[in-house]
Amino acid sequence: MTSKITVITTANRARRFVPTDESSLETIIDSLRRGGHLFSGKPLIIGAGAQTEVFAAAAIACIEIETARDLEEHLPSQHNLSLTALTPEQRAEPFVGGLDGDHFSVRIEFFFTGGHALYMAAAGVRKPALAERLMNLTGLFERPALHYRLAQGGIGLMNPRAMTRFLINPGVPDLPSDAWLAEAL
C-alpha cells in the first residue's frame, strides 16, 4: 500500500499528497509525536520538486495519513478514548451502544467549520468521578489535537479549534447541571 496524506481544510477542501520516498515518510511520522502542536499556529508546509503548498494551521480541520504501518505508538495518549472512523457501510448499520460496566461505546459525529464531518466509533473506560466524566465531555474542544484510526489503515488528526460541534449517540447519561435538557426535532 502506498502511503497517502490528505489535508482537509476548514473550507471543506481535501488536498492529497504522496510522500516522495520512505525517508520523507519517516520525517512525517516523527512529526506525529508532537501532533498536539500541528494546529498551534506554525504553518504546515508540504512540498517537493513540482510545488510547495503552505497551510495555515487554523485553517486545517483534519490531517489523515493512510498507510499499512501501525502509527499508534507515535501518537500522544488520549486517556482511554479510542476513536475509529466509520465507513459509509458501517454508518448505515444499526448501532446500540452505551454503558457496559466501566466501559462505554458510542458513535460521535464531529462537525467542522466549512462543513466537513467525521463519523466515529468511540470506546473507552468510563471515569469513576462525575467531574472527570464531565471534563471528558466538554474538554474535547480544549485539546490540542484528537487522533483517530482510519478504516482503511492509518491515522487521522483532527483540529479541535476547527470543530463547531459534535453529536454523541446514544446520549450521555451524566450532563452538567447547566446543560439544557431538550430533544432534537
XYZ file of C-alpha atoms in Angstrom:
185
model
C 0.000 0.000 0.000
C 1.367 3.392 -0.979
C 1.102 5.872 1.858
C -1.093 8.900 1.213
C -1.593 12.147 3.101
C -4.830 14.119 2.978
C -5.167 17.613 4.417
C -8.794 18.719 4.846
C -9.244 22.449 5.306
C -11.965 24.454 7.019
C -13.134 25.375 3.504
C -14.010 21.651 3.218
C -11.367 21.088 0.573
C -9.178 17.988 0.571
C -5.627 18.113 -0.774
C -3.868 14.777 -1.280
C -0.164 14.051 -1.312
C 2.165 11.048 -1.628
C 5.456 11.050 0.315
C 8.405 11.296 -2.071
C 10.180 8.289 -0.518
C 10.433 6.188 2.654
C 12.726 8.674 4.445
C 10.270 11.525 3.888
C 7.533 9.318 5.358
C 9.739 8.759 8.430
C 10.062 12.536 8.905
C 6.290 12.913 8.641
C 5.704 10.099 11.141
C 8.250 11.616 13.516
C 6.283 14.884 13.472
C 3.250 12.978 14.813
C 4.961 12.735 18.204
C 4.314 16.427 18.566
C 0.864 16.078 16.985
C -0.601 18.430 19.563
C 1.478 21.210 18.043
C 0.383 20.637 14.443
C -2.519 23.059 14.866
C -0.852 25.534 17.241
C -0.011 28.297 14.810
C 3.011 27.260 12.759
C 2.029 26.680 9.105
C 2.131 23.169 7.660
C 4.403 23.088 4.621
C 4.204 20.203 2.145
C 6.381 20.298 -0.911
C 8.590 18.568 -3.423
C 10.161 19.458 -6.760
C 6.943 20.300 -8.607
C 5.331 22.574 -5.982
C 5.154 23.678 -2.367
C 1.883 24.169 -0.544
C 1.549 26.057 2.744
C -1.476 25.602 5.029
C -2.420 27.995 7.829
C -2.691 25.842 10.978
C -6.024 27.413 11.957
C -7.476 26.521 8.541
C -6.791 22.780 8.867
C -9.739 20.652 10.021
C -8.023 17.252 9.730
C -4.894 15.527 8.501
C -5.119 11.863 7.506
C -2.232 9.519 6.777
C -3.254 6.299 5.015
C -0.672 3.579 5.483
C -0.380 -0.100 6.271
C 2.022 0.763 9.111
C 0.820 0.910 12.717
C 1.288 4.536 13.762
C -0.424 4.366 17.187
C 2.890 4.341 19.073
C 3.805 7.700 17.537
C 0.705 9.457 18.887
C 0.153 11.085 22.273
C -2.193 9.359 24.728
C -5.910 10.153 24.575
C -6.613 8.925 28.089
C -8.664 5.782 27.399
C -10.563 7.214 24.419
C -10.330 5.237 21.198
C -11.770 6.764 18.016
C -12.161 4.883 14.728
C -13.546 6.400 11.528
C -16.614 4.646 10.168
C -17.108 3.661 6.551
C -20.435 4.617 4.910
C -21.494 0.958 5.209
C -20.719 0.919 8.944
C -22.648 4.159 9.436
C -25.716 2.565 7.837
C -25.647 -0.420 10.205
C -27.878 -0.263 13.297
C -25.940 0.705 16.409
C -26.655 0.041 20.046
C -24.070 1.458 22.372
C -23.930 2.933 25.800
C -22.539 1.798 29.104
C -21.393 -1.714 29.863
C -19.963 -1.705 33.379
C -16.947 0.610 33.358
C -16.776 0.740 29.560
C -18.674 2.816 27.046
C -19.192 2.626 23.318
C -20.828 5.416 21.347
C -20.870 6.950 17.929
C -19.674 10.516 17.632
C -20.197 12.810 14.667
C -17.689 15.684 14.560
C -18.597 18.798 12.563
C -16.082 21.405 11.431
C -16.065 24.953 10.164
C -16.737 24.787 6.423
C -18.977 21.728 6.612
C -16.540 18.807 6.896
C -17.879 15.953 9.065
C -16.269 12.863 10.556
C -18.222 9.852 11.784
C -16.561 7.806 14.512
C -16.987 4.776 16.688
C -15.728 5.721 20.143
C -14.933 3.406 23.020
C -13.212 3.783 26.332
C -13.230 3.354 30.061
C -15.765 5.414 31.959
C -14.161 7.658 34.564
C -15.355 6.896 38.114
C -15.796 10.517 39.223
C -18.606 12.625 37.753
C -16.301 15.667 37.459
C -13.870 13.649 35.325
C -16.677 12.412 33.072
C -17.959 15.951 32.563
C -14.427 17.168 31.824
C -14.052 14.451 29.165
C -17.309 15.619 27.586
C -16.523 19.330 27.427
C -12.734 19.080 27.233
C -12.603 17.764 23.660
C -12.697 21.339 22.332
C -9.735 22.272 24.525
C -7.349 19.509 23.487
C -4.532 20.436 21.107
C -5.466 17.564 18.747
C -7.543 14.383 18.615
C -6.384 11.340 16.715
C -8.348 8.501 15.200
C -7.808 5.296 13.265
C -8.783 5.236 9.620
C -10.981 2.330 8.482
C -8.621 1.668 5.533
C -5.493 1.716 7.740
C -3.519 4.628 9.087
C -4.412 7.517 11.340
C -6.027 10.928 11.282
C -5.585 14.024 13.416
C -8.395 16.500 13.916
C -8.084 20.114 14.967
C -10.500 20.746 17.874
C -10.247 24.507 17.294
C -11.843 23.998 13.872
C -14.733 21.942 15.332
C -18.115 23.599 15.576
C -19.917 20.792 17.423
C -20.101 17.066 17.992
C -23.038 14.712 18.425
C -22.907 11.626 20.689
C -25.225 8.612 20.215
C -26.633 7.317 22.484
C -26.884 10.393 24.662
C -24.642 10.973 27.667
C -26.336 9.998 30.958
C -24.390 12.479 33.127
C -24.885 16.027 31.876
C -23.542 19.185 33.511
C -26.007 20.950 35.805
C -26.179 23.909 33.394
C -26.961 21.733 30.323
C -30.199 22.485 28.509
C -32.494 19.449 28.613
C -34.249 19.189 25.238
C -34.757 16.613 22.474
C -33.697 17.259 18.852
C -36.515 17.584 16.318
